[in-house]
PDB file of C-alpha atoms in Angstrom:
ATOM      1  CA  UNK A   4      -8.371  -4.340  -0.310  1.00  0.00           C
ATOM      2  CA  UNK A   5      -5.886  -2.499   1.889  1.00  0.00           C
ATOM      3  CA  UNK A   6      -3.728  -6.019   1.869  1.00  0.00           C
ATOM      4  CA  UNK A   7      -4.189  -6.402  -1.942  1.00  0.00           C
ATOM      5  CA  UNK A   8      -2.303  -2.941  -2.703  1.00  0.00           C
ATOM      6  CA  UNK A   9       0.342  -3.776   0.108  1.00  0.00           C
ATOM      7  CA  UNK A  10       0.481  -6.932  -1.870  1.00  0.00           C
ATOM      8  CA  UNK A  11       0.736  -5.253  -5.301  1.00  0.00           C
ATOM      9  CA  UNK A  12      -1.845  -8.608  -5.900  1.00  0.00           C
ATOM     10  CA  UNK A  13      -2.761  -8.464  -9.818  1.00  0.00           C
ATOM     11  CA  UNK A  14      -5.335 -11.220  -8.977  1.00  0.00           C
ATOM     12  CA  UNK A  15      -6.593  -9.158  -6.685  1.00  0.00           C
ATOM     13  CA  UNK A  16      -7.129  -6.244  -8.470  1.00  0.00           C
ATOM     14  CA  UNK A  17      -9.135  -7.304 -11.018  1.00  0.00           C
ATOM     15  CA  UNK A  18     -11.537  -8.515  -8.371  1.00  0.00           C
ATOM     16  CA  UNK A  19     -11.658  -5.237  -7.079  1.00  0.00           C
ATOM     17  CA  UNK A  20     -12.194  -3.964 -10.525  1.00  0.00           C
ATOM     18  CA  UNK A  21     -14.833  -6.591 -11.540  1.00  0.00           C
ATOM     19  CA  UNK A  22     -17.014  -5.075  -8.394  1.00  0.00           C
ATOM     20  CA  UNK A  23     -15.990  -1.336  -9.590  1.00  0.00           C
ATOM     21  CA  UNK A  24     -17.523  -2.061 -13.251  1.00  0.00           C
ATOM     22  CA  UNK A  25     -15.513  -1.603 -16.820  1.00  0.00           C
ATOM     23  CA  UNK A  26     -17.313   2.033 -17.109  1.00  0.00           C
ATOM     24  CA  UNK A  27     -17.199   3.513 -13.371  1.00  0.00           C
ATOM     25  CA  UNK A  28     -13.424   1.903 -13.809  1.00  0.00           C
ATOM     26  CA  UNK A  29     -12.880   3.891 -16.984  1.00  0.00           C
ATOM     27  CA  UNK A  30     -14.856   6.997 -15.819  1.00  0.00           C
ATOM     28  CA  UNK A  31     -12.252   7.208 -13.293  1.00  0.00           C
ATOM     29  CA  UNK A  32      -9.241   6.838 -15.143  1.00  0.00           C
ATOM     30  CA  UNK A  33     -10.147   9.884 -17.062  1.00  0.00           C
ATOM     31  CA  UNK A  34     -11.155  11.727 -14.193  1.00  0.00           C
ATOM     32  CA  UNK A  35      -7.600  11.274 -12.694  1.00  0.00           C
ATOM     33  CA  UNK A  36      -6.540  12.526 -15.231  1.00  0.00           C
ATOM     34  CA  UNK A  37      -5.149   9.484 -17.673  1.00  0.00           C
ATOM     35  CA  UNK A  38      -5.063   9.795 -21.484  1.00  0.00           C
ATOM     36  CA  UNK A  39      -4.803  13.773 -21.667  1.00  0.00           C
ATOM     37  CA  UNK A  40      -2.055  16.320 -20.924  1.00  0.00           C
ATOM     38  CA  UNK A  41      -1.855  17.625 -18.031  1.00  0.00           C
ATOM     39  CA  UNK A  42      -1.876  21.246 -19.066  1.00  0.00           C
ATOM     40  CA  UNK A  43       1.663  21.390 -16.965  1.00  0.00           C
ATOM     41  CA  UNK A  44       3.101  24.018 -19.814  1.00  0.00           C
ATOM     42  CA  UNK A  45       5.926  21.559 -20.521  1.00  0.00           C
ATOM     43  CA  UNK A  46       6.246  21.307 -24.917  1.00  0.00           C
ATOM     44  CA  UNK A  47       6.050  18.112 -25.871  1.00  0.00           C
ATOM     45  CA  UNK A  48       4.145  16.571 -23.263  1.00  0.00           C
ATOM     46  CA  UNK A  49       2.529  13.017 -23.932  1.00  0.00           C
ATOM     47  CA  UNK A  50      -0.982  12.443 -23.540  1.00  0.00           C
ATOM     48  CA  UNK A  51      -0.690   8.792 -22.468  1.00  0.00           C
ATOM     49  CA  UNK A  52      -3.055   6.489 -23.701  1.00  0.00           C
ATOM     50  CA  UNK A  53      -6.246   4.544 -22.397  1.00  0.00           C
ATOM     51  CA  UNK A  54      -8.436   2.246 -24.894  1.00  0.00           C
ATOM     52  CA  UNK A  55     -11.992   3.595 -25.006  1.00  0.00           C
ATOM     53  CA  UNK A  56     -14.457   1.163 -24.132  1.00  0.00           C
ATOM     54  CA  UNK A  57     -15.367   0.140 -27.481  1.00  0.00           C
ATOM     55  CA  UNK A  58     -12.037  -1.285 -28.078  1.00  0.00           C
ATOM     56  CA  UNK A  59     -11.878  -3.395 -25.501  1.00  0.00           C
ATOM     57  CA  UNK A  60     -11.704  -7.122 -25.786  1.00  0.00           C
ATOM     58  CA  UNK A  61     -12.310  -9.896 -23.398  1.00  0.00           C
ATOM     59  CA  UNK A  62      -9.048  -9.549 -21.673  1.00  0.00           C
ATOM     60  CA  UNK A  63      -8.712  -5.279 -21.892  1.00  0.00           C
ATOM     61  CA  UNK A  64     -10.479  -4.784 -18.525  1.00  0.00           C
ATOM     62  CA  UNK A  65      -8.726  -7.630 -16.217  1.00  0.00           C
ATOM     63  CA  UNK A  66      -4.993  -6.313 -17.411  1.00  0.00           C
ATOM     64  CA  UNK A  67      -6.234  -2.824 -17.207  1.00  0.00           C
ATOM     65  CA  UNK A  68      -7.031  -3.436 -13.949  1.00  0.00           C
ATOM     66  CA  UNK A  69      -3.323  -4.650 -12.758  1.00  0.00           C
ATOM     67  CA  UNK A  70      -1.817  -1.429 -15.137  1.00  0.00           C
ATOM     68  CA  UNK A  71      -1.617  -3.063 -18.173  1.00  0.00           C
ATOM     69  CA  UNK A  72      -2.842  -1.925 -21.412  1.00  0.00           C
ATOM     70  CA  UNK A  73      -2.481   1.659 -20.941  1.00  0.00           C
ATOM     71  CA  UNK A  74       0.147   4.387 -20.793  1.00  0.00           C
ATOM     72  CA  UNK A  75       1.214   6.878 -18.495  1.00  0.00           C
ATOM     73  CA  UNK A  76       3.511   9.541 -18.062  1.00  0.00           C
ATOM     74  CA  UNK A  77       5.455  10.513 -14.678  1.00  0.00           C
ATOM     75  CA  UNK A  78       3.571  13.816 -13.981  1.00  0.00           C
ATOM     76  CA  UNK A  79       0.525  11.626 -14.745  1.00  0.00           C
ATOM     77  CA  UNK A  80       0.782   8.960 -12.793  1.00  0.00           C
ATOM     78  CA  UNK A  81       2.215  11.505  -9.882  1.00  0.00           C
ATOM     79  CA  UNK A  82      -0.710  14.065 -10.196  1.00  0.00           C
ATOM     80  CA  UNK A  83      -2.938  10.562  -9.558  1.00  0.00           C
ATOM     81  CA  UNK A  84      -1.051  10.531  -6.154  1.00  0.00           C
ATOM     82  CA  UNK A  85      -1.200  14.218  -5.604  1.00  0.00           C
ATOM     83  CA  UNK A  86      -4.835  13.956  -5.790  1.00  0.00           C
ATOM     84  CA  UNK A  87      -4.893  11.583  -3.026  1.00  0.00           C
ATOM     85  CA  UNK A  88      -3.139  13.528  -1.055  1.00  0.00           C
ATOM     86  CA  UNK A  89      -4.949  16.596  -1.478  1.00  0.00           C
ATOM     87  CA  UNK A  90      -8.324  15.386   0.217  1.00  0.00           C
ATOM     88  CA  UNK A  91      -9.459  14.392  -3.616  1.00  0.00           C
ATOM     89  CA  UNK A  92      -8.590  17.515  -5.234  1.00  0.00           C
ATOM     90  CA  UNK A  93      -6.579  17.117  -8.327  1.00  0.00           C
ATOM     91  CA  UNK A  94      -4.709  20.296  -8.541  1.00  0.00           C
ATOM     92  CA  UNK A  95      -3.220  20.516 -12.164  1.00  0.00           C
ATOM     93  CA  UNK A  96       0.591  20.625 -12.316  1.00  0.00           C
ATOM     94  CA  UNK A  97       1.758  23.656 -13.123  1.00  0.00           C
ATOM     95  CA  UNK A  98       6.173  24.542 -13.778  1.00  0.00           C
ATOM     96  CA  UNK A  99       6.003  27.926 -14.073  1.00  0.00           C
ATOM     97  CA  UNK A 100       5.703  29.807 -10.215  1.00  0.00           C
ATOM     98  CA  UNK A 101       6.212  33.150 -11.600  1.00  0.00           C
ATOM     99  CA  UNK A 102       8.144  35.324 -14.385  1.00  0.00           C
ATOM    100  CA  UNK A 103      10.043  38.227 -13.790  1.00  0.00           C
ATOM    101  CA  UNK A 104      10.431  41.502 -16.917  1.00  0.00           C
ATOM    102  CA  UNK A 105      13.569  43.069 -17.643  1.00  0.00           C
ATOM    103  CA  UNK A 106      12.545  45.738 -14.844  1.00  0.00           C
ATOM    104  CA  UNK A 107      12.626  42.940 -12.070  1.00  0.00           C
ATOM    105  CA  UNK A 108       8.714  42.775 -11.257  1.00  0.00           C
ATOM    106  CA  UNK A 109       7.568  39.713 -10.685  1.00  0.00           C
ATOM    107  CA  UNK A 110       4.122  38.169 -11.794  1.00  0.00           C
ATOM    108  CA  UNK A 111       2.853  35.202 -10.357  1.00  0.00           C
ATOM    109  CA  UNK A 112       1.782  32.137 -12.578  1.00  0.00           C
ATOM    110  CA  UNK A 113      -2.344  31.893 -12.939  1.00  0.00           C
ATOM    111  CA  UNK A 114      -3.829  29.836 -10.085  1.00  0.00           C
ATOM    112  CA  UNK A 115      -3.838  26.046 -11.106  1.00  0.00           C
ATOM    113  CA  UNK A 116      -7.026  24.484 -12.131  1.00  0.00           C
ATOM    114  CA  UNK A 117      -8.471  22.404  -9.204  1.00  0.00           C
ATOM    115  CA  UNK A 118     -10.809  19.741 -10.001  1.00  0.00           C
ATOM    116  CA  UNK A 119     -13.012  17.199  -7.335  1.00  0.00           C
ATOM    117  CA  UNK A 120     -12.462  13.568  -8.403  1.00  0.00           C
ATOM    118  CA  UNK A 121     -13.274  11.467  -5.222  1.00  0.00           C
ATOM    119  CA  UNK A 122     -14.983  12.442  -1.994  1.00  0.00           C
ATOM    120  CA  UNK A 123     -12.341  13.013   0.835  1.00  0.00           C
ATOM    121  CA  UNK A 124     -13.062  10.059   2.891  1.00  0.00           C
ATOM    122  CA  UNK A 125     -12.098   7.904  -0.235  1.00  0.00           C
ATOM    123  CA  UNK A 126      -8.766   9.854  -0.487  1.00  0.00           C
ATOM    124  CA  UNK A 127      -8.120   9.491   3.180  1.00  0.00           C
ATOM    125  CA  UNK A 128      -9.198   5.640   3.110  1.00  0.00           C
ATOM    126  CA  UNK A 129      -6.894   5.060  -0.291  1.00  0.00           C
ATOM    127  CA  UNK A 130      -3.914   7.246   1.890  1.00  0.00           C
ATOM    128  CA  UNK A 131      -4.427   4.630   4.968  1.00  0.00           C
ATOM    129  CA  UNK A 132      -4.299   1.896   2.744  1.00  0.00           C
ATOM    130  CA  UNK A 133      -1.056   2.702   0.864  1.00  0.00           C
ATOM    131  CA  UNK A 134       0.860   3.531   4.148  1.00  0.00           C
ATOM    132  CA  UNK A 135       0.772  -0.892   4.385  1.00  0.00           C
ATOM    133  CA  UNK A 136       2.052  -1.115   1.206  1.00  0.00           C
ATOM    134  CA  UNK A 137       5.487   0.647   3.568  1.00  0.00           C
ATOM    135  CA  UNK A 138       5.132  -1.662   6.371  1.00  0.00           C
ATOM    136  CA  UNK A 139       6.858  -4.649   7.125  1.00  0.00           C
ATOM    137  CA  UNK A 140       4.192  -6.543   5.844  1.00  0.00           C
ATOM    138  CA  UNK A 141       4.155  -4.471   2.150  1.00  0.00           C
ATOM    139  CA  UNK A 142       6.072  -4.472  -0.681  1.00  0.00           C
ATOM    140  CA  UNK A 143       7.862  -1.207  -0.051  1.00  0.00           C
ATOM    141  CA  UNK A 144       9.346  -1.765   3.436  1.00  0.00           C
ATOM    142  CA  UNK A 145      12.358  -0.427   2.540  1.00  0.00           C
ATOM    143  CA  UNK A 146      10.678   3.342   1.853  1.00  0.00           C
ATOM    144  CA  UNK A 147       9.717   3.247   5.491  1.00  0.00           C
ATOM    145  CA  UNK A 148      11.259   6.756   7.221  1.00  0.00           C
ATOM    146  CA  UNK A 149      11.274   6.352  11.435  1.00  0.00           C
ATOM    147  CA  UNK A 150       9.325   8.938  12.686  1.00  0.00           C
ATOM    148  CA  UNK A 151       7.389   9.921   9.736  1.00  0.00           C
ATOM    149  CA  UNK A 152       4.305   7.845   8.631  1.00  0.00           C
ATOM    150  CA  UNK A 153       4.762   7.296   4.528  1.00  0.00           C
ATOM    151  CA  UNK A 154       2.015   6.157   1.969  1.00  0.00           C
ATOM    152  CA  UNK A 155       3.265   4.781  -1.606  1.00  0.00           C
ATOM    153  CA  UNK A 156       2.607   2.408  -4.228  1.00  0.00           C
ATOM    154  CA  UNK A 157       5.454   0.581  -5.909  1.00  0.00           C
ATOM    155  CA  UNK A 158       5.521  -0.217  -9.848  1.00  0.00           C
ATOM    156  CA  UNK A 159       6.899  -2.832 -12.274  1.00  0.00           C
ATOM    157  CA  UNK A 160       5.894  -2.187 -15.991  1.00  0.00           C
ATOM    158  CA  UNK A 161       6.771  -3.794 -18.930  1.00  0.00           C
ATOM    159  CA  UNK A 162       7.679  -0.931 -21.653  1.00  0.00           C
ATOM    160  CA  UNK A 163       6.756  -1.324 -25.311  1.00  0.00           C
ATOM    161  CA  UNK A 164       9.245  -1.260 -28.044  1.00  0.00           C
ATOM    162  CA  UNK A 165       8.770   0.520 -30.758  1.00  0.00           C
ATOM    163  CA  UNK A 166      10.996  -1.114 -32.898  1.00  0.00           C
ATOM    164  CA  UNK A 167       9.160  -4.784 -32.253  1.00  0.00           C
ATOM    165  CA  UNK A 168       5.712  -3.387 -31.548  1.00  0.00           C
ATOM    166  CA  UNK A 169       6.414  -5.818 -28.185  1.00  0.00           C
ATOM    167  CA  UNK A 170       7.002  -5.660 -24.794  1.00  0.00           C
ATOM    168  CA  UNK A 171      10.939  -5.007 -23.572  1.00  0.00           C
ATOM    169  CA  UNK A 172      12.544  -4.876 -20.628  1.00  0.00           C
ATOM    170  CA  UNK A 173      10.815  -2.336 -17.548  1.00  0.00           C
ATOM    171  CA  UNK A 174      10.079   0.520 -15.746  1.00  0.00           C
ATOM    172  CA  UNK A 175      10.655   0.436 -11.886  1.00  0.00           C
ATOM    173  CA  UNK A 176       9.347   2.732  -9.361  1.00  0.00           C
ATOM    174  CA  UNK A 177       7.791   4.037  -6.193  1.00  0.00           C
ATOM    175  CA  UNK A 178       5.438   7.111  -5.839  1.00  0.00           C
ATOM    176  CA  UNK A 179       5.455   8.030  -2.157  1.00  0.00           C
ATOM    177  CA  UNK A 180       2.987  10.701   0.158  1.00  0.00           C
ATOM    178  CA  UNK A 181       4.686  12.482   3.165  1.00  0.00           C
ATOM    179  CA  UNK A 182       3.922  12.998   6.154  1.00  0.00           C
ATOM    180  CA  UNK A 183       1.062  10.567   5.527  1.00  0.00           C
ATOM    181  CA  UNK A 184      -1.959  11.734   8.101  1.00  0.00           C
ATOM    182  CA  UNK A 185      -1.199  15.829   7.060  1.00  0.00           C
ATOM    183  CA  UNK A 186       0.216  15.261   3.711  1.00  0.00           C
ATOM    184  CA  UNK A 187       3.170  17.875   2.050  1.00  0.00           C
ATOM    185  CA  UNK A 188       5.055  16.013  -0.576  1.00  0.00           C
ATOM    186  CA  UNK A 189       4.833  13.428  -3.337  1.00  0.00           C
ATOM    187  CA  UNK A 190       7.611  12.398  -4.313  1.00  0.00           C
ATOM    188  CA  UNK A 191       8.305  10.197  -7.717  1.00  0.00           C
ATOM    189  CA  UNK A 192      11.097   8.003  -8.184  1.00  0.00           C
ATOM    190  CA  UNK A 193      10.824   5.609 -12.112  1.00  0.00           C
ATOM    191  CA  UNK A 194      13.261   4.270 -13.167  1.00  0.00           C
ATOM    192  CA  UNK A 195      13.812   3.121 -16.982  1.00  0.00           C
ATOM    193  CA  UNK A 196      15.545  -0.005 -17.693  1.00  0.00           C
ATOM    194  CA  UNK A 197      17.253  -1.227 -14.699  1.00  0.00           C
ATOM    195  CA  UNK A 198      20.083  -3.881 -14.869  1.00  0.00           C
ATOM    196  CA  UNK A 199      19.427  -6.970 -12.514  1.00  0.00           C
ATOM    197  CA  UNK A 200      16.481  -6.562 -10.581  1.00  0.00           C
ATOM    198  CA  UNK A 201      13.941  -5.006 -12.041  1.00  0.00           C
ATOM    199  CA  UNK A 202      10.918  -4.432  -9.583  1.00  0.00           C
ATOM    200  CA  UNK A 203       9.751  -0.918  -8.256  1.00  0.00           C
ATOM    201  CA  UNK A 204      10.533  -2.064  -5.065  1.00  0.00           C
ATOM    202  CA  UNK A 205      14.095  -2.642  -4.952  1.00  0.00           C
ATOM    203  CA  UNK A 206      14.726   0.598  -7.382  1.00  0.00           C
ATOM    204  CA  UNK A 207      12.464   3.038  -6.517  1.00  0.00           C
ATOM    205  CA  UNK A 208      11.711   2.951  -3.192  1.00  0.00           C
ATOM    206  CA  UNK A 209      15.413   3.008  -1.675  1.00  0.00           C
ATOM    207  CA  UNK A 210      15.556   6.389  -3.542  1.00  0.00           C
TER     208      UNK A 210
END
């Protein structure tokens, strides 16, 4: 498994998801948080999408499996990392710290919603895994920092276009955990339509 996600292997991943189930595999995509807002406070925020079960056809679950078929937005996809990172805790996202009054006192946000969504020797195991996705061996070599040991998935996705109901050109990009054995960031880099290459791994991860 851990050379399938340094890999980025599609083929491989449904395999994985074949011995997962379709509803364990969908039970977790809703855990993590995928088809509803994230409760960030942002207006406008999109929901993302994610079939229910009783639309799926015969090919739903494979593609789903490999990313397609379903929708995401940044702060989605990045909370999914988060979560890893935080020993299986998904904390929600929150953009407000505090507000201040026109007398200067400052009151701090309420206390973000933390939820359980995998045990934390599945995070850590997940975390170990995507730090060979940075090695020389992985598809993100180039997100490597000396010194520091990084965790990270890249991403290529086709985008729908609304104005074919098709897919048109892609979104690039690389989600990366630092330090990865005591994690304190995740950092998000997509990129929307890039010109000449178009995988995650030559646009996101140098960023």
């Amino acid at each position: 498994l851990a050379g399938i996600l340094a890999k980025s292997s599609n083929t491989g991943s449904i395999e994985a998801a074949e011995l997962i189930g379709e509803e364990k595999f969908y039970e977790y995509l809703r855990r993590f948080g995928v088809g509803d807002p994230t409760g960030a406070g942002f207006p406008g925020e999109a929901s993302g999408y994610v079939p229910p079960t009783s639309e799926w056809t015969d090919s739903t679950f494979p593609t789903l499996a490999f990313g397609q078929g379903l929708s995401v937005s940044a702060l989605q996809i990045t909370s999914i990392f988060q979560t890893i990172a935080n020993d299986g805790v998904r904390i929600q996202p929150h953009i407000v710290e505090s507000t201040i009054d026109p007398d200067g006192e400052e009151t701090p946000a309420e206390p973000a919603a933390a939820t359980k969504v995998v045990e934390p020797e599945t995070a850590e195991a997940v975390l170990k895994m995507m730090e060979g996705v940075v090695s020389p061996e992985g598809t993100a070599n180039n997100a490597a920092i000396p010194g520091y040991r990084v965790g990270g998935k890249t991403g290529t996705a086709n985008r729908i276009d609304d104005s074919c109901g098709c897919y048109r050109d892609y979104t690039a990009s690389f989600i990366g955990v630092a330090p990865a054995d005591d994690p304190e960031l995740v950092a998000a880099v997509i990129v929307q339509d890039p010109k000449g290459t178009y995988m995650g791994s030559s646009n996101g991860a140098p960023v």
